[in-house]
Structure formats: structure tokens, C-alpha cells
JSON list of C-alpha atoms and ligand atoms in Angstrom, two decimals:
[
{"chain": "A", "resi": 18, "resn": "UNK", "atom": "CA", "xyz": [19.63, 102.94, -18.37]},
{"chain": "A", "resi": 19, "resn": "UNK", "atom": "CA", "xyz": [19.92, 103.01, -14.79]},
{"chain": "A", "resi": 20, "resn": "UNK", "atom": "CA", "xyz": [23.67, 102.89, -12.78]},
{"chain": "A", "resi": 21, "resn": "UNK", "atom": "CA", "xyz": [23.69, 100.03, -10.27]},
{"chain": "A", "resi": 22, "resn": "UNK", "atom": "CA", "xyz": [24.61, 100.20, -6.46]},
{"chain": "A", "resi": 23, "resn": "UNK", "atom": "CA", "xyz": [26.37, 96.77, -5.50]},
{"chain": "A", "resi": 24, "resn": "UNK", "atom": "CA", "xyz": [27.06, 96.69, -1.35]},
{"chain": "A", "resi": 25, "resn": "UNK", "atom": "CA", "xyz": [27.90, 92.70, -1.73]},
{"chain": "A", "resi": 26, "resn": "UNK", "atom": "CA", "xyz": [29.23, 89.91, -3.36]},
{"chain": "A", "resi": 27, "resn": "UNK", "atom": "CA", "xyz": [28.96, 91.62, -6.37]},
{"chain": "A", "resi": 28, "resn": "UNK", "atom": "CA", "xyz": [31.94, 94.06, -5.36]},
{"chain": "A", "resi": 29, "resn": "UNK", "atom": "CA", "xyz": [35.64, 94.04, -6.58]},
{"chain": "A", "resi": 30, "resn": "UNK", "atom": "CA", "xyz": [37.26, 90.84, -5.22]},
{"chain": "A", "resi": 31, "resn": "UNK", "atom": "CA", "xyz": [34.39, 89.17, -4.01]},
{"chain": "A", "resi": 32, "resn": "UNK", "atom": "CA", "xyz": [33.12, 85.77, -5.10]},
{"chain": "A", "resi": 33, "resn": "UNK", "atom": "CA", "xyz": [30.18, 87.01, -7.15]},
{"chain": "A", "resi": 34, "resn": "UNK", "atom": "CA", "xyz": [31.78, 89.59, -8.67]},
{"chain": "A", "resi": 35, "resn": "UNK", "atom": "CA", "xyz": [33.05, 87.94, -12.14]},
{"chain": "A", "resi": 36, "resn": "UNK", "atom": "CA", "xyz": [28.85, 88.30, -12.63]},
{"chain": "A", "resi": 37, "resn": "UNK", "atom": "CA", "xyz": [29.85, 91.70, -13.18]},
{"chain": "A", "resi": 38, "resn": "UNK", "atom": "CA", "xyz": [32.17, 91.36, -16.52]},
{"chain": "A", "resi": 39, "resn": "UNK", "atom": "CA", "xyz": [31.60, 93.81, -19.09]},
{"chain": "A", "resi": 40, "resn": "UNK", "atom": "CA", "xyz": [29.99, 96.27, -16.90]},
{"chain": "A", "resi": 41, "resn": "UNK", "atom": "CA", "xyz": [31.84, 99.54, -16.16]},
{"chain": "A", "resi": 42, "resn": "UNK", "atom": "CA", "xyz": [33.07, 100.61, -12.79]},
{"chain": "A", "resi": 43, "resn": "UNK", "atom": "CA", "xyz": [32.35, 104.40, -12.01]},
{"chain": "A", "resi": 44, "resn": "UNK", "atom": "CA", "xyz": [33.83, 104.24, -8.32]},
{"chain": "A", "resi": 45, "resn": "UNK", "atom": "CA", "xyz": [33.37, 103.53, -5.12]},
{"chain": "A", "resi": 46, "resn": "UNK", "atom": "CA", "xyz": [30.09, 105.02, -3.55]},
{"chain": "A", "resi": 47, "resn": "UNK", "atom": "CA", "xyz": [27.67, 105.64, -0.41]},
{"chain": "A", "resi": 48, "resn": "UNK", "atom": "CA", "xyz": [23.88, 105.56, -0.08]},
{"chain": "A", "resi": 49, "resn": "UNK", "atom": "CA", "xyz": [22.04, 108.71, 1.66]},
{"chain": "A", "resi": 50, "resn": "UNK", "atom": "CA", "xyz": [21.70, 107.62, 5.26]},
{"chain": "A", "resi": 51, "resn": "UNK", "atom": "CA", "xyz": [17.68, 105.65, 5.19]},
{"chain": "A", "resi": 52, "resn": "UNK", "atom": "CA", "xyz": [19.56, 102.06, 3.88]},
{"chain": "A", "resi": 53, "resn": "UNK", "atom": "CA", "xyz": [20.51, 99.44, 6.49]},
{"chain": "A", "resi": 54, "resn": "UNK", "atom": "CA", "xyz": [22.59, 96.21, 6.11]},
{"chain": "A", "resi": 55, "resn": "UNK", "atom": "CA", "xyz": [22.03, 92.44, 7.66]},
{"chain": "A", "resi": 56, "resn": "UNK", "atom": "CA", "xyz": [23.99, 89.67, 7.57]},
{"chain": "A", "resi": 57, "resn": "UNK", "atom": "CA", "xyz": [22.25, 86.94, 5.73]},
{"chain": "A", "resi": 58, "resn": "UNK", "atom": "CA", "xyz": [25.27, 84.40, 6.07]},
{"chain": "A", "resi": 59, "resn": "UNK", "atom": "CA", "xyz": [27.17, 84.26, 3.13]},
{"chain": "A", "resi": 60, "resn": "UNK", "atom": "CA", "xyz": [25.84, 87.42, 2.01]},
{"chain": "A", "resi": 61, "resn": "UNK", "atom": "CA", "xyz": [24.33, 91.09, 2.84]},
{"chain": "A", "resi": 62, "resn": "UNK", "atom": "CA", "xyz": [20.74, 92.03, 2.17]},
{"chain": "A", "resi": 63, "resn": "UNK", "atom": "CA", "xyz": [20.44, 96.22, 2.38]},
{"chain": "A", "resi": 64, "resn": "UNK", "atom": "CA", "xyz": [16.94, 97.13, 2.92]},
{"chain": "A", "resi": 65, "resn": "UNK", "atom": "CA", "xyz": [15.72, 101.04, 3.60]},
{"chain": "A", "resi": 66, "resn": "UNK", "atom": "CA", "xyz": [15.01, 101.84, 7.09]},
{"chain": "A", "resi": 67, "resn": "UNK", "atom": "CA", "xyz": [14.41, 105.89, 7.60]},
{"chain": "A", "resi": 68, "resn": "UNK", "atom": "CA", "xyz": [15.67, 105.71, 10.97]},
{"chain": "A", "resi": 69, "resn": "UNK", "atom": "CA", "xyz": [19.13, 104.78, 9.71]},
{"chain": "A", "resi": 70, "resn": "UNK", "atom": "CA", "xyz": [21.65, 107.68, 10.15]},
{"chain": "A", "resi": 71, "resn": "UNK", "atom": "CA", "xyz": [24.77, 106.63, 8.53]},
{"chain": "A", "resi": 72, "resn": "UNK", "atom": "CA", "xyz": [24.37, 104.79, 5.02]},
{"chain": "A", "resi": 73, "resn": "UNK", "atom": "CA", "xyz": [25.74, 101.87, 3.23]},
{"chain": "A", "resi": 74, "resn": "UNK", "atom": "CA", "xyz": [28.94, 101.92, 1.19]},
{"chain": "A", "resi": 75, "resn": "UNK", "atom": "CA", "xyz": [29.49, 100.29, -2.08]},
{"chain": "A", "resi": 76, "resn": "UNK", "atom": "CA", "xyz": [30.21, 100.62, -5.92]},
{"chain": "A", "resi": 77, "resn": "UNK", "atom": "CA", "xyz": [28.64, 101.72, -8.58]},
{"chain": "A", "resi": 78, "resn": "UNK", "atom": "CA", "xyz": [28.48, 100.24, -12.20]},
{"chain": "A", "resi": 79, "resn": "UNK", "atom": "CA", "xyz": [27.18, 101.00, -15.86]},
{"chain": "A", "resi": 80, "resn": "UNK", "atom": "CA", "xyz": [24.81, 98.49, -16.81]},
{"chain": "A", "resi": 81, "resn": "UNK", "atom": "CA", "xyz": [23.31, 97.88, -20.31]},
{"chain": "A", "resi": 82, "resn": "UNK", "atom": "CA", "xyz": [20.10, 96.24, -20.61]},
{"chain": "A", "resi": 83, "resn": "UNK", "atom": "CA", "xyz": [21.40, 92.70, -20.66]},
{"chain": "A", "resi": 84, "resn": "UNK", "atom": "CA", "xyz": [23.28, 92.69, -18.24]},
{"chain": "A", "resi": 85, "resn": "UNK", "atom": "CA", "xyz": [20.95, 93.87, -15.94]},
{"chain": "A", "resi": 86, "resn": "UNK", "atom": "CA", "xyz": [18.73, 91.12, -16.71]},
{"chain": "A", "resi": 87, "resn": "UNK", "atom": "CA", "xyz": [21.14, 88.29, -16.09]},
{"chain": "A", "resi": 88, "resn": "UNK", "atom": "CA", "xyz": [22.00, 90.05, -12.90]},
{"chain": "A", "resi": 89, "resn": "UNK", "atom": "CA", "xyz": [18.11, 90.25, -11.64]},
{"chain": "A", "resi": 90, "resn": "UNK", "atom": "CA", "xyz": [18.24, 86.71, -12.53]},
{"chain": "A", "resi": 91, "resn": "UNK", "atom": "CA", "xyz": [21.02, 86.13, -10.24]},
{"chain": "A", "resi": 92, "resn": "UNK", "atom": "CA", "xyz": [19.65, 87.92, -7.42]},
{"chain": "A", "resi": 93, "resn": "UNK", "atom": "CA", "xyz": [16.34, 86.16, -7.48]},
{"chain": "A", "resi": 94, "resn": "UNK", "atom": "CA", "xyz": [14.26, 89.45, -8.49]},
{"chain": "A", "resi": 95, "resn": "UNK", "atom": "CA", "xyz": [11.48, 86.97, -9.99]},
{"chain": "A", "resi": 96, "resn": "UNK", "atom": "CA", "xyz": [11.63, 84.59, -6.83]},
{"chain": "A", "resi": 97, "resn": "UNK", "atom": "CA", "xyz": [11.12, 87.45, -4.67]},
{"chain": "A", "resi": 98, "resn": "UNK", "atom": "CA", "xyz": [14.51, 87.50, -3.22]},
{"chain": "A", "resi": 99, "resn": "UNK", "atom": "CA", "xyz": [16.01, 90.70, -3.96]},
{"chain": "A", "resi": 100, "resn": "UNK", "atom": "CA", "xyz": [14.01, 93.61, -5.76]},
{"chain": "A", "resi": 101, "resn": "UNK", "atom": "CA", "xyz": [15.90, 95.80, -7.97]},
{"chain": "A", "resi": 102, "resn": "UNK", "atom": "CA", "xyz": [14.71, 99.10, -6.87]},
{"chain": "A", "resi": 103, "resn": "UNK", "atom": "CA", "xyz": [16.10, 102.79, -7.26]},
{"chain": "A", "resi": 104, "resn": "UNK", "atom": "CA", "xyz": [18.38, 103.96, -4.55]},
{"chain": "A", "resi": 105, "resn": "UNK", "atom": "CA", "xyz": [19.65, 107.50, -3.37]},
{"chain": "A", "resi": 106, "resn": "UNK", "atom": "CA", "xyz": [23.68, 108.04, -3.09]},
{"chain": "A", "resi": 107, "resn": "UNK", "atom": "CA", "xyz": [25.63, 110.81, -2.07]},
{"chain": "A", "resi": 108, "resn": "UNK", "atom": "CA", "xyz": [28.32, 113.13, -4.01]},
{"chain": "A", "resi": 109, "resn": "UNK", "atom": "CA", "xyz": [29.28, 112.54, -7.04]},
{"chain": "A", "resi": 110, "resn": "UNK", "atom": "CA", "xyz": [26.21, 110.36, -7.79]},
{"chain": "A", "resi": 111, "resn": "UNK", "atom": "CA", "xyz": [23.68, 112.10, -6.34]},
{"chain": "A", "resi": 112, "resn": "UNK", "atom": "CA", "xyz": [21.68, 113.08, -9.30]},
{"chain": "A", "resi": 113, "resn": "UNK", "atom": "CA", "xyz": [22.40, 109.94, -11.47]},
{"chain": "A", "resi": 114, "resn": "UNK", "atom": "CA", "xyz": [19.54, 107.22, -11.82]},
{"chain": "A", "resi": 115, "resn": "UNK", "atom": "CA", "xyz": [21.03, 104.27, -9.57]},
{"chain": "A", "resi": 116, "resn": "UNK", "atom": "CA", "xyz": [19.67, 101.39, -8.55]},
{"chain": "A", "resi": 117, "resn": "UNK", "atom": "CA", "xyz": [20.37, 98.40, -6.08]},
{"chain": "A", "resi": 118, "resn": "UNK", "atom": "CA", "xyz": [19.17, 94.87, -4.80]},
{"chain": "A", "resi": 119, "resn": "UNK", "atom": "CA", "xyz": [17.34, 95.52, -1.90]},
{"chain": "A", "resi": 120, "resn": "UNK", "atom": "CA", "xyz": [16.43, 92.36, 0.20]},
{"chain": "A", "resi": 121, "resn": "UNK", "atom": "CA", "xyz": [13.26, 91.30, -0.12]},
{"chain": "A", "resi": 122, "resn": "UNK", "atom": "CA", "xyz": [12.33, 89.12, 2.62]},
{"chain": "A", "resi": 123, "resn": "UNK", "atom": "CA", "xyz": [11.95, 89.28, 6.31]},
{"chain": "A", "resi": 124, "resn": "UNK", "atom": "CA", "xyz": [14.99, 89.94, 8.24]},
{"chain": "A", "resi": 125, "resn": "UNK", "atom": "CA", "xyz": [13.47, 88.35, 11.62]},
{"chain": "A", "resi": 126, "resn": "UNK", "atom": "CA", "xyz": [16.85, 87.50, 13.65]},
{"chain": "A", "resi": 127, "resn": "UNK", "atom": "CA", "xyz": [19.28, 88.27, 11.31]},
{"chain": "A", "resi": 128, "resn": "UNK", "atom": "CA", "xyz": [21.82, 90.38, 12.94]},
{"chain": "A", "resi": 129, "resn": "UNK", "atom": "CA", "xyz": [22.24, 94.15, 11.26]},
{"chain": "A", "resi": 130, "resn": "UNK", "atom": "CA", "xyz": [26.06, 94.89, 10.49]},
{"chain": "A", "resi": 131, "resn": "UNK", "atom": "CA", "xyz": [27.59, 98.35, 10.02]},
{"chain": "A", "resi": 132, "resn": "UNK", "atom": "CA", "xyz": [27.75, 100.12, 6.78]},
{"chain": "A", "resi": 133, "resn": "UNK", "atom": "CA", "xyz": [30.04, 98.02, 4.79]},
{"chain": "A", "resi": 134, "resn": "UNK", "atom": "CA", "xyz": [29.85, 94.39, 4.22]},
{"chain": "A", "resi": 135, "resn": "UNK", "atom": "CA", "xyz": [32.88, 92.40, 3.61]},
{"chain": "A", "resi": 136, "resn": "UNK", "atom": "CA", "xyz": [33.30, 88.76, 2.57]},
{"chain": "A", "resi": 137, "resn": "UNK", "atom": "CA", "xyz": [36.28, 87.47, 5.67]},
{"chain": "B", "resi": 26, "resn": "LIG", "atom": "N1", "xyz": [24.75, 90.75, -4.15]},
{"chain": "B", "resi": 26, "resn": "LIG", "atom": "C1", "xyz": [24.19, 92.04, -4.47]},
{"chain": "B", "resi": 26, "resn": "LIG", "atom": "C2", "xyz": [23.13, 92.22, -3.45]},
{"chain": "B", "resi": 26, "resn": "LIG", "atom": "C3", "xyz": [23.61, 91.45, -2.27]},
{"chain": "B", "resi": 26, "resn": "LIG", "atom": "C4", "xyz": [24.65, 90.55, -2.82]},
{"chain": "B", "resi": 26, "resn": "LIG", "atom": "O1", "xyz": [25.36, 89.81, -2.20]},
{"chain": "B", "resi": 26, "resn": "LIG", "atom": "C5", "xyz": [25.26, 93.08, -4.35]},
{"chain": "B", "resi": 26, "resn": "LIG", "atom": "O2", "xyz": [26.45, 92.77, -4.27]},
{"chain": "B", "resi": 26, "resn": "LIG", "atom": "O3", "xyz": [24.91, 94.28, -4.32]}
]
């Protein structure tokens, strides 16, 4: 079973995050530089751009099978909203299986933010 990356509302004290009960948090995490964040309004999409130099910090999270599913459902994986997709971290989790919700949709005039999204 893949880890899982979370960059947004999912995180520790923000709104989405009771969706993440009964999952288990490994720590606090960065991407490889390659990912870039966007402000979609009331929450972050992360996408992978290679000419990104700095990353994108978030958590990560054990995941069984079931929970990933409710998640995907969530995140509008079958609408085409968010793909859940592998992603590349740094130390300690480089050479775990993780994976995030990238965006999935065009980002047309939606302002990029720096590497860490935060709710206020
Ligand atoms: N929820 C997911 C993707 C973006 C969002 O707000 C997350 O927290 O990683």
C-alpha cells in the first residue's frame, strides 16, 4: 500500500482533515523540487512542473486500502478533479512508495503560491 502526501486541507488542523481518521501520521514531509502549488480558493491544487526548484511541503500518512478509496472519492479522482498519482519526497521518505492528489485541471489564472499552503 502506498504512503500518501497531503499539501492541503487534508493536513493537521485544517478543515478537511477529520477525512483523515484512522490513518497514521509518519511526519511532516517535502516533495523533490519538480511540484508546484496554486491557489484554487479555498484550497491548493499541486501539480508537477520540472522547472520548479524548491518543492512543496506537507505530511505524510499510512493509508489502508479503504481509506484510500473514500479519500479519492473526496478528492474527485473519478470526476477528474484530482488524480492520485505517485510523488517523489525527500529524506526520510525518499525511497518509500508515496503518493498525492495532484490537480487535475487547468490552472489558467490561478495565482501559484510558495511551497506551503495554509488555510488563514
Ligand atoms: N486536499 C488534498 C489535495 C488538496 C486538498 O486540499 C490534500 O490536502 O493533499
Amino acid at each position: 500500500m502506498p504512503l500518501l502526501f497531503v499539501y492541503g486541507t487534508l493536513k493537521r488542523g485544517c478543515k478537511n482533515h477529520h477525512l483523515m481518521n484512522g490513518l497514521g501520521y509518519l511526519g511532516e514531509a517535502r516533495t523533490a523540487p519538480g511540484y508546484r502549488l496554486y491557489d484554487l480558493g479555498d484550497f491548493p491544487g499541486m501539480i508537477a512542473d520540472e522547472a520548479d526548484p524548491a518543492g512543496v511541503t506537507g505530511e505524510v500518512w499510512s493509508a489502508d486500502a479503504a481509506a484510500l478509496a473514500r479519500l479519492d472519492a473526496f478528492e474527485g479522482v473519478a470526476d477528474g478533479l484530482y488524480q492520485r498519482a505517485p510523488v517523489k519526497l525527500l529524506a526520510p521518505f525518499a525511497d518509500q512508495q508515496v503518493h498525492t492528489y495532484l490537480y487535475a485541471r487547468p490552472l489558467t489564472g490561478r495565482p501559484a503560491i510558495g511551497q506551503t499552503w495554509s488555510e488563514l
